[in-house]
XYZ file of C-alpha atoms in Angstrom:
589
model
C -18.737 44.572 -57.225
C -17.047 43.906 -54.380
C -18.857 42.917 -51.813
C -18.219 43.722 -47.814
C -17.135 40.438 -46.237
C -14.417 41.491 -44.483
C -16.601 44.107 -42.822
C -19.056 41.379 -41.477
C -16.569 39.205 -40.722
C -15.725 42.116 -37.724
C -18.506 42.120 -36.885
C -19.036 39.271 -35.855
C -15.145 38.736 -34.974
C -15.840 42.385 -32.303
C -19.485 40.307 -31.361
C -20.090 40.923 -27.244
C -21.995 37.651 -27.475
C -20.115 35.135 -29.589
C -18.684 32.360 -28.393
C -14.868 30.979 -27.578
C -15.436 28.335 -29.995
C -16.387 31.072 -32.867
C -14.149 33.490 -31.710
C -11.427 30.979 -32.104
C -12.447 29.852 -35.568
C -12.479 33.543 -36.851
C -9.494 34.641 -35.216
C -7.304 31.024 -37.388
C -8.324 32.668 -40.392
C -8.481 36.286 -40.198
C -5.430 36.409 -42.260
C -6.909 34.407 -45.535
C -8.785 36.789 -47.382
C -10.375 34.141 -49.547
C -11.853 32.499 -46.669
C -13.370 35.671 -44.911
C -14.787 36.511 -48.424
C -16.332 32.370 -49.587
C -17.904 32.640 -45.566
C -19.407 35.642 -45.310
C -18.853 37.278 -49.158
C -23.735 36.704 -48.730
C -26.153 35.319 -46.030
C -27.336 31.164 -47.015
C -30.346 31.112 -48.612
C -33.106 30.392 -47.964
C -35.392 28.775 -50.288
C -37.693 26.326 -50.276
C -35.960 23.724 -48.860
C -34.605 25.778 -46.011
C -31.389 27.173 -45.659
C -28.111 24.460 -46.696
C -24.248 25.277 -46.194
C -20.574 24.026 -44.936
C -20.660 23.937 -41.019
C -18.742 26.839 -39.649
C -19.338 30.131 -38.483
C -20.001 32.419 -41.451
C -22.798 34.299 -42.829
C -22.956 31.570 -45.391
C -22.677 29.255 -43.573
C -24.382 26.525 -40.769
C -24.023 27.220 -37.188
C -25.745 28.285 -34.073
C -26.162 31.949 -34.994
C -27.673 31.658 -39.036
C -29.837 28.423 -36.844
C -31.070 30.999 -34.601
C -31.691 34.164 -36.700
C -33.963 32.105 -39.317
C -36.315 30.911 -36.676
C -36.316 34.584 -35.044
C -37.590 35.209 -38.606
C -40.260 31.967 -39.047
C -41.409 33.449 -35.603
C -42.181 37.078 -36.835
C -43.608 35.387 -40.340
C -45.865 33.866 -38.145
C -46.568 36.278 -35.618
C -48.515 37.298 -39.238
C -50.965 34.314 -38.957
C -53.569 33.729 -37.138
C -53.796 31.486 -34.106
C -49.657 29.840 -35.555
C -48.363 30.535 -32.161
C -50.964 28.196 -30.530
C -50.528 25.790 -32.965
C -47.147 25.311 -32.690
C -44.484 23.771 -34.908
C -43.053 20.693 -34.457
C -38.546 20.667 -35.145
C -37.112 17.027 -35.689
C -33.300 16.226 -36.022
C -31.114 13.512 -38.014
C -27.562 11.977 -36.628
C -26.136 14.942 -38.508
C -23.458 17.232 -36.866
C -24.712 19.574 -34.475
C -28.134 18.434 -35.371
C -29.468 18.173 -31.669
C -27.806 21.551 -30.741
C -29.505 23.501 -33.949
C -32.707 21.921 -32.872
C -32.292 22.665 -29.403
C -31.440 26.299 -29.974
C -34.628 26.392 -32.285
C -36.714 25.259 -30.004
C -35.630 27.919 -27.365
C -36.345 30.394 -30.055
C -39.347 29.291 -30.792
C -40.656 28.995 -27.371
C -38.793 32.082 -26.672
C -41.477 34.191 -28.573
C -44.666 32.310 -27.585
C -44.578 30.040 -30.171
C -46.005 26.803 -29.325
C -42.659 23.569 -29.585
C -42.236 20.323 -29.713
C -39.233 18.307 -29.796
C -38.304 15.205 -30.639
C -36.648 13.529 -27.226
C -34.365 11.960 -30.273
C -33.324 11.694 -33.951
C -35.921 11.283 -36.187
C -36.507 11.298 -40.340
C -38.570 13.200 -42.337
C -41.169 11.801 -42.874
C -42.153 11.265 -39.111
C -41.685 15.061 -39.462
C -44.495 15.103 -41.981
C -46.098 13.274 -40.572
C -45.966 14.813 -36.880
C -47.026 18.134 -38.235
C -49.871 16.891 -39.601
C -51.643 15.437 -36.434
C -50.407 17.299 -33.404
C -51.955 19.930 -35.934
C -49.076 22.516 -36.345
C -48.560 24.639 -38.504
C -45.437 24.129 -39.090
C -43.009 22.514 -38.708
C -38.638 22.107 -38.754
C -36.833 19.488 -39.637
C -32.739 19.980 -38.626
C -31.065 18.111 -41.262
C -28.834 18.089 -45.078
C -30.663 14.893 -46.063
C -26.954 13.250 -48.696
C -24.993 15.710 -48.865
C -22.069 15.196 -46.978
C -20.420 15.433 -43.407
C -19.423 19.290 -43.574
C -23.207 20.157 -44.895
C -25.864 20.702 -42.488
C -29.436 22.296 -43.350
C -32.425 23.526 -41.547
C -35.923 22.741 -43.453
C -39.177 24.121 -43.371
C -42.256 21.937 -42.821
C -46.159 24.521 -43.155
C -49.429 23.076 -41.915
C -50.009 20.263 -44.544
C -46.732 18.328 -44.192
C -44.975 19.122 -47.103
C -42.022 22.216 -47.881
C -42.901 25.380 -47.395
C -44.270 27.303 -50.589
C -42.382 29.489 -52.476
C -43.950 32.574 -52.075
C -43.924 31.610 -48.022
C -40.423 30.841 -48.479
C -39.859 34.469 -49.674
C -41.299 36.334 -47.204
C -40.177 34.055 -44.519
C -36.667 34.640 -45.547
C -37.437 38.653 -45.993
C -38.332 38.229 -42.364
C -34.989 36.856 -41.676
C -33.346 39.376 -43.032
C -34.980 41.661 -41.213
C -33.899 39.763 -38.155
C -30.749 40.989 -37.336
C -27.682 38.173 -36.678
C -27.234 38.558 -33.096
C -30.839 39.828 -31.989
C -32.602 36.230 -31.616
C -34.670 36.479 -28.235
C -34.640 32.870 -26.931
C -35.743 31.566 -23.478
C -34.245 29.296 -20.812
C -34.732 25.233 -22.317
C -35.404 23.841 -19.049
C -37.134 26.413 -17.653
C -39.391 25.867 -21.600
C -40.033 22.120 -20.795
C -41.008 22.651 -17.142
C -43.634 24.874 -17.793
C -44.966 22.691 -20.903
C -43.945 25.829 -23.826
C -41.696 22.638 -25.677
C -43.195 19.667 -24.985
C -41.153 16.393 -25.589
C -42.399 13.833 -27.920
C -42.126 10.495 -29.690
C -43.787 7.712 -28.624
C -46.939 8.299 -29.242
C -46.456 10.345 -32.571
C -44.078 7.048 -33.220
C -46.982 4.785 -32.772
C -49.541 6.621 -34.553
C -46.691 6.950 -37.369
C -45.841 3.007 -37.492
C -50.004 1.640 -36.725
C -50.723 4.245 -39.964
C -48.492 3.333 -42.386
C -47.929 -0.784 -41.617
C -51.973 0.197 -43.138
C -50.966 0.320 -46.501
C -49.586 -2.736 -47.442
C -51.523 -4.159 -49.872
C -50.939 -7.635 -49.071
C -50.682 -8.080 -45.224
C -51.332 -11.393 -44.557
C -48.567 -12.474 -47.317
C -45.589 -10.848 -45.647
C -47.164 -12.394 -42.521
C -47.070 -15.402 -43.167
C -44.322 -15.146 -45.535
C -41.771 -12.291 -43.827
C -39.727 -14.635 -41.900
C -38.118 -16.381 -45.217
C -36.832 -14.251 -46.922
C -33.516 -12.515 -45.754
C -32.977 -8.882 -46.183
C -30.017 -6.168 -45.267
C -30.391 -2.751 -43.933
C -28.232 -0.051 -43.437
C -29.166 3.497 -41.941
C -25.812 5.285 -43.336
C -25.524 5.855 -39.549
C -28.975 8.166 -39.710
C -32.329 8.574 -38.034
C -33.397 5.372 -40.395
C -32.438 2.619 -37.840
C -35.699 2.766 -35.513
C -38.128 3.127 -37.222
C -36.726 1.102 -40.550
C -35.715 -2.394 -38.810
C -39.692 -1.234 -36.241
C -41.647 -1.592 -39.040
C -40.369 -3.710 -40.764
C -40.280 -6.360 -38.108
C -44.015 -5.275 -36.728
C -45.594 -6.421 -40.480
C -43.652 -9.888 -40.368
C -40.760 -8.580 -41.739
C -38.231 -10.798 -38.608
C -34.803 -12.087 -41.055
C -34.091 -8.513 -41.928
C -30.216 -7.941 -40.605
C -28.867 -4.389 -40.112
C -25.183 -3.575 -40.458
C -23.945 -3.125 -37.234
C -20.648 -1.365 -38.746
C -23.313 1.533 -39.315
C -26.660 0.885 -36.926
C -25.451 4.076 -34.912
C -26.072 7.079 -34.987
C -22.176 9.285 -36.133
C -22.463 12.706 -38.263
C -18.697 12.243 -39.097
C -20.393 8.700 -41.498
C -16.980 7.540 -40.746
C -17.539 4.705 -43.500
C -18.787 5.819 -46.715
C -17.682 8.690 -48.412
C -21.558 10.552 -48.606
C -23.895 9.025 -46.839
C -26.468 8.300 -49.592
C -28.237 5.703 -51.418
C -27.414 7.016 -54.468
C -23.801 6.249 -54.440
C -22.727 2.337 -55.225
C -19.888 2.471 -52.466
C -22.008 3.076 -50.017
C -23.793 -0.578 -50.530
C -20.330 -2.098 -49.799
C -20.834 -3.077 -46.349
C -23.756 -3.831 -46.573
C -23.243 -6.048 -49.829
C -20.490 -7.807 -47.487
C -22.964 -8.338 -45.383
C -25.698 -10.052 -47.242
C -23.270 -12.472 -49.238
C -22.889 -13.805 -44.762
C -26.464 -13.926 -44.563
C -27.488 -15.085 -47.981
C -29.950 -11.705 -48.525
C -30.689 -11.081 -52.445
C -32.012 -7.630 -51.469
C -29.899 -4.166 -49.521
C -32.323 -1.530 -48.519
C -30.559 1.648 -47.012
C -31.368 5.458 -46.425
C -29.829 8.393 -46.001
C -29.122 10.258 -42.186
C -32.939 11.918 -42.729
C -34.119 8.680 -44.000
C -35.925 10.546 -46.880
C -34.669 8.765 -49.401
C -34.311 4.404 -50.397
C -31.435 3.124 -52.409
C -31.801 -0.486 -53.621
C -28.910 -3.255 -54.114
C -29.795 -6.337 -55.848
C -28.186 -10.027 -56.583
C -29.268 -11.048 -60.437
C -29.843 -14.294 -61.729
C -26.001 -13.571 -62.857
C -25.231 -13.023 -58.784
C -23.921 -10.285 -59.625
C -24.537 -7.552 -57.337
C -26.383 -3.865 -59.354
C -27.958 -1.170 -57.342
C -30.680 0.026 -58.711
C -31.174 3.507 -59.878
C -34.139 5.715 -58.549
C -35.887 5.119 -61.894
C -36.214 1.230 -61.153
C -36.882 1.696 -58.186
C -39.670 3.546 -58.395
C -40.578 1.433 -61.510
C -41.081 -1.603 -59.544
C -42.712 -0.012 -56.680
C -45.657 1.121 -59.339
C -45.108 -1.776 -61.226
C -45.910 -4.354 -57.875
C -48.302 -1.379 -55.959
C -51.237 -1.383 -59.415
C -50.849 -4.796 -61.063
C -51.440 -5.836 -57.058
C -54.468 -3.937 -56.975
C -55.500 -4.356 -60.342
C -55.498 -8.542 -59.307
C -57.702 -7.244 -55.918
C -60.184 -4.993 -57.723
C -58.762 -1.913 -55.807
C -57.640 -0.442 -58.534
C -59.598 3.286 -57.938
C -60.984 5.134 -61.145
C -59.734 8.485 -60.487
C -55.952 7.281 -58.887
C -53.197 9.364 -60.131
C -49.481 9.173 -59.834
C -47.296 11.427 -59.715
C -43.625 12.268 -60.677
C -41.407 15.003 -61.596
C -40.372 16.052 -65.401
C -36.891 14.452 -64.790
C -38.366 11.263 -63.886
C -38.212 7.738 -65.880
C -40.520 8.192 -69.347
C -41.154 3.669 -68.218
C -43.891 5.164 -65.723
C -45.653 6.525 -68.219
C -46.035 2.855 -69.797
C -46.827 1.387 -66.739
C -49.958 3.527 -65.997
C -51.169 3.599 -69.021
C -51.441 -0.436 -69.885
C -53.519 0.027 -66.262
C -55.709 3.291 -67.303
C -53.813 4.982 -64.660
C -53.305 9.185 -65.122
C -49.072 9.827 -64.555
C -49.321 13.424 -63.736
C -45.961 15.506 -64.196
C -44.378 18.069 -62.186
C -40.868 19.885 -61.663
C -38.200 18.971 -60.120
C -39.093 19.167 -55.862
C -40.850 16.980 -54.089
C -42.854 19.056 -52.544
C -44.867 19.750 -55.805
C -45.738 16.305 -55.937
C -45.934 16.571 -52.037
C -48.946 19.818 -52.573
C -50.450 17.943 -55.394
C -51.147 14.879 -52.581
C -52.945 17.636 -49.756
C -54.824 19.048 -53.489
C -56.121 16.137 -54.169
C -57.194 14.405 -50.789
C -58.382 17.465 -49.663
C -60.638 17.865 -52.780
C -61.361 13.737 -53.368
C -60.978 15.016 -57.017
C -58.193 12.201 -57.272
C -56.999 8.818 -55.923
C -53.095 9.158 -54.727
C -51.352 6.028 -55.478
C -48.286 6.540 -56.180
C -45.268 9.677 -56.472
C -41.845 9.354 -57.180
C -38.215 11.439 -58.090
C -35.114 9.647 -59.634
C -34.029 11.204 -56.290
C -34.914 8.088 -54.689
C -37.564 10.236 -53.213
C -40.768 7.395 -53.216
C -44.036 8.598 -51.771
C -46.923 5.808 -51.200
C -50.190 6.511 -49.539
C -49.566 10.105 -48.947
C -49.394 10.230 -44.866
C -46.454 12.139 -45.650
C -46.643 15.170 -47.654
C -42.163 14.917 -48.692
C -39.698 11.733 -49.238
C -40.951 8.678 -47.110
C -38.582 6.119 -46.965
C -39.210 4.232 -44.480
C -42.897 3.294 -45.877
C -40.977 2.981 -49.403
C -38.688 0.225 -47.959
C -41.971 -1.231 -46.505
C -42.923 -1.514 -49.945
C -39.729 -2.595 -51.258
C -39.824 -5.384 -48.737
C -43.150 -6.533 -49.545
C -42.288 -6.853 -53.105
C -39.146 -8.872 -52.431
C -41.862 -11.037 -50.585
C -44.483 -11.250 -53.794
C -42.397 -11.539 -56.984
C -40.309 -14.492 -54.571
C -43.627 -16.617 -54.584
C -43.284 -16.339 -58.605
C -39.881 -17.640 -57.731
C -38.494 -13.868 -58.857
C -35.611 -11.495 -57.291
C -36.495 -8.081 -57.709
C -33.354 -8.503 -60.727
C -36.081 -10.655 -62.213
C -39.249 -8.491 -62.104
C -37.253 -5.064 -63.399
C -36.332 -6.960 -66.818
C -40.169 -8.071 -66.478
C -40.627 -4.800 -67.209
C -38.380 -3.889 -69.486
C -39.889 -6.357 -71.450
C -43.344 -6.073 -70.844
C -43.128 -1.706 -71.758
C -39.986 -1.530 -73.397
C -35.714 -0.522 -72.397
C -35.846 2.870 -70.857
C -32.406 4.192 -69.658
C -31.096 6.814 -67.779
C -28.679 8.971 -66.786
C -27.850 11.786 -64.263
C -24.927 13.308 -63.980
C -23.787 16.519 -61.790
C -21.364 19.100 -62.124
C -19.806 21.031 -58.612
C -18.389 24.281 -58.636
C -18.532 25.552 -55.157
C -17.893 28.757 -54.389
C -19.302 32.520 -55.065
C -17.037 31.521 -58.998
C -19.174 28.090 -59.080
C -22.889 29.543 -58.771
C -21.597 32.598 -61.292
C -19.872 30.250 -63.712
C -23.519 28.046 -62.989
C -25.125 31.122 -63.920
C -23.533 31.818 -67.543
C -23.445 28.417 -68.386
C -27.691 28.776 -68.030
C -27.141 32.069 -70.035
C -25.496 30.509 -72.833
C -27.396 27.428 -73.112
C -30.559 29.837 -73.842
C -29.180 32.405 -75.825
C -28.335 29.257 -78.518
C -29.836 26.796 -77.783
C -29.126 23.723 -79.320
C -31.385 21.464 -82.867
C -29.526 18.675 -82.092
C -28.114 16.202 -79.643
C -25.983 13.428 -81.448
C -27.376 14.060 -85.019
C -30.513 13.441 -82.946
C -32.764 16.887 -83.739
C -34.143 19.004 -80.856
C -38.930 17.968 -81.566
C -39.416 21.029 -78.001
C -37.783 23.286 -76.370
C -39.328 23.666 -72.972
C -37.953 26.860 -71.224
C -39.798 26.698 -67.222
C -38.530 29.978 -66.569
C -40.488 31.699 -69.073
C -42.866 29.476 -69.639
C -42.146 28.183 -73.044
C -42.346 25.848 -74.647
C -41.201 25.328 -78.217
C -42.370 23.046 -81.668
C -40.084 22.935 -84.597
C -41.568 24.712 -86.736
C -41.203 28.271 -84.199
C -45.387 27.435 -82.893
C -44.886 28.303 -79.129
C -46.849 27.459 -76.431
C -47.651 28.417 -72.402
C -46.181 26.333 -70.196
C -48.225 25.808 -67.224
C -46.558 24.616 -64.629
C -44.281 26.258 -61.636
C -41.845 28.966 -63.264
C -38.088 27.322 -62.219
C -34.682 27.652 -63.985
C -34.516 25.176 -65.763
C -34.200 23.663 -69.795
C -35.317 20.621 -71.208
C -35.502 19.230 -74.978
C -37.329 16.434 -76.322
C -35.607 15.232 -78.785
C -37.034 13.042 -82.483
C -36.870 9.781 -81.044
C -38.478 10.726 -78.102
C -35.081 11.049 -76.123
C -34.892 14.041 -73.970
C -32.526 16.587 -71.950
C -32.764 18.752 -69.246
C -30.878 20.823 -67.305
C -31.245 22.703 -64.323
C -29.288 24.339 -61.647
C -29.543 22.543 -58.026
C -32.112 24.014 -55.857
C -29.876 22.982 -52.685
C -26.325 22.540 -53.380
C -24.099 24.719 -55.487
C -23.918 22.261 -58.832
C -25.563 22.301 -62.080
C -27.347 18.982 -63.286
C -27.452 17.197 -66.148
C -29.968 14.906 -66.997
C -30.955 12.029 -69.839
C -33.818 9.910 -70.561
C -33.803 7.300 -73.604
C -35.909 4.745 -75.233
C -35.246 2.189 -77.311
C -36.493 -1.496 -78.635
C -33.906 -3.271 -77.302
C -31.290 -2.840 -74.063
C -28.143 -2.395 -76.495
C -29.577 -0.365 -77.958
C -30.095 2.251 -75.725
C -27.692 2.330 -73.861
C -26.302 3.605 -77.552
C -28.378 5.655 -77.385
C -27.923 7.251 -73.533
C -23.894 7.280 -74.857
C -23.863 8.630 -77.721
C -26.355 11.602 -75.681
C -24.696 12.067 -72.805
C -20.740 12.271 -74.452
C -22.908 15.513 -76.593
C -24.624 17.104 -74.229
C -21.241 16.710 -71.321
C -18.340 18.355 -74.104
C -21.140 21.135 -74.359
C -21.134 21.714 -70.580
C -17.580 21.001 -69.600
C -17.048 23.961 -71.867
C -19.406 26.013 -70.604
C -18.540 26.117 -67.001
C -14.872 26.402 -68.312
C -15.087 29.937 -69.997
C -17.205 33.698 -69.354
C -20.235 33.645 -70.557
C -19.257 36.184 -73.491
C -16.702 33.914 -74.795
C -18.687 31.036 -75.156
C -21.161 32.194 -77.204
C -20.478 29.834 -80.272
C -20.059 26.825 -78.758
C -24.054 26.443 -78.606
C -24.021 26.597 -82.275
């Protein structure tokens, strides 16, 4: 079926209200049918993570018109919620290109629709926005960010009153409203006039102070940090993002006075000139931090992404080699630190709960079991952790202690309802100080965890397929895997296959059970040797994601198992993604 991309392109180009820069951008591609198709064959999908796309003109791009239309749709949805306009919406933005402009335009549409609007006066992190939504009593929040994506991306994330991302039902309802809004028909107001009469309230300092005080109050050993905080050099890089102010400020407030910020990456810059992508999951993002650490004799480096919801950690080993920790390793170091400290202090609650995603390490299960703490698994996406935190804090049924995802998202205490790299940096620093008192680094701490609980290792691989054809190939791949699921990987039999799209759990022998977690286009295989495999499309990017986990008695053994599994699954996926699905029916047998 042929799209009507060309017709939509023409309607944009002929729009009288189009600004000169956008018109020039469209004129430059008017003889490029492929580019027109990519930009206009669809609209950016509004999901639970809101909008995310490449910056540029078009319905399948992030630009001022798409932002205004999305905001108008959100306003139309808020009009159906009693008291929503009066409670208002808080808007924040990170350092990405056009983030400040998109945030200002968002505020003008909100205020133009009679919605009380709070706008941060400078770039702020996701956790600060999440906290502010609840602190201000807002009905919703918006962050202009594309998280850790490359520089050509930006996005629009919607949060709800509980401080976490909008639920799927809400996102669907908002998207329906957005689709009923004509592209150039958003109602706006004059920014300066709206600020003057307080339809738009500029916020910053008071919200920052409240967040800092509440987060510092989560420390487990504040006296330890005050006494020894100046003795341990730490290098930190915000990777040109919004973490620069809150991370440095919070660490200094709790006593970490030997923190050195990478100067080349301290200032906000949406072009991210010193990195390929501002992603703390990427070891190359630590290049400048590690070089600085060698100069100041630090043995640990911390990094946050542009919206400061992800934390990365690099540590120096006993062999004086630098290694970047995985999200699973960071999560388990923090988990062990939190549970062991609370246990030693006699403060571990009987109803404590730790929450992680199904694609995160099973090492966390072993740690929680050792301390008698319940561990709960949720679907991929930190929203699910945030929802559980809110549920348990509201009901009092369980006491939330810690949550994490393998994708470098961590949350302690539950002040925010999303990943909080600012808080996580504080706990990582506290763990550094605590282990230093035992003559250990974080690298030593990780070794101790493995020696105590066994050797667990995980691997993640993404398959990026840009554009319309790429999305179709990813969908074809998932259909092929469901049509003919493998019965073994690397000669290790499958014990259980979980299909979260059909909510079925199929055991070896044919028994079928019902899964209770929310429906998701996700497949998980549990193997007979305790290894596991998860395959799912990304919810925010044109990627297919592969997760593999293994457990063994030695480091060498677990590495061997993981390598064999990766070679097997990678080979299958590479074939499936390179051919049309109807030609791939035999590949999984």
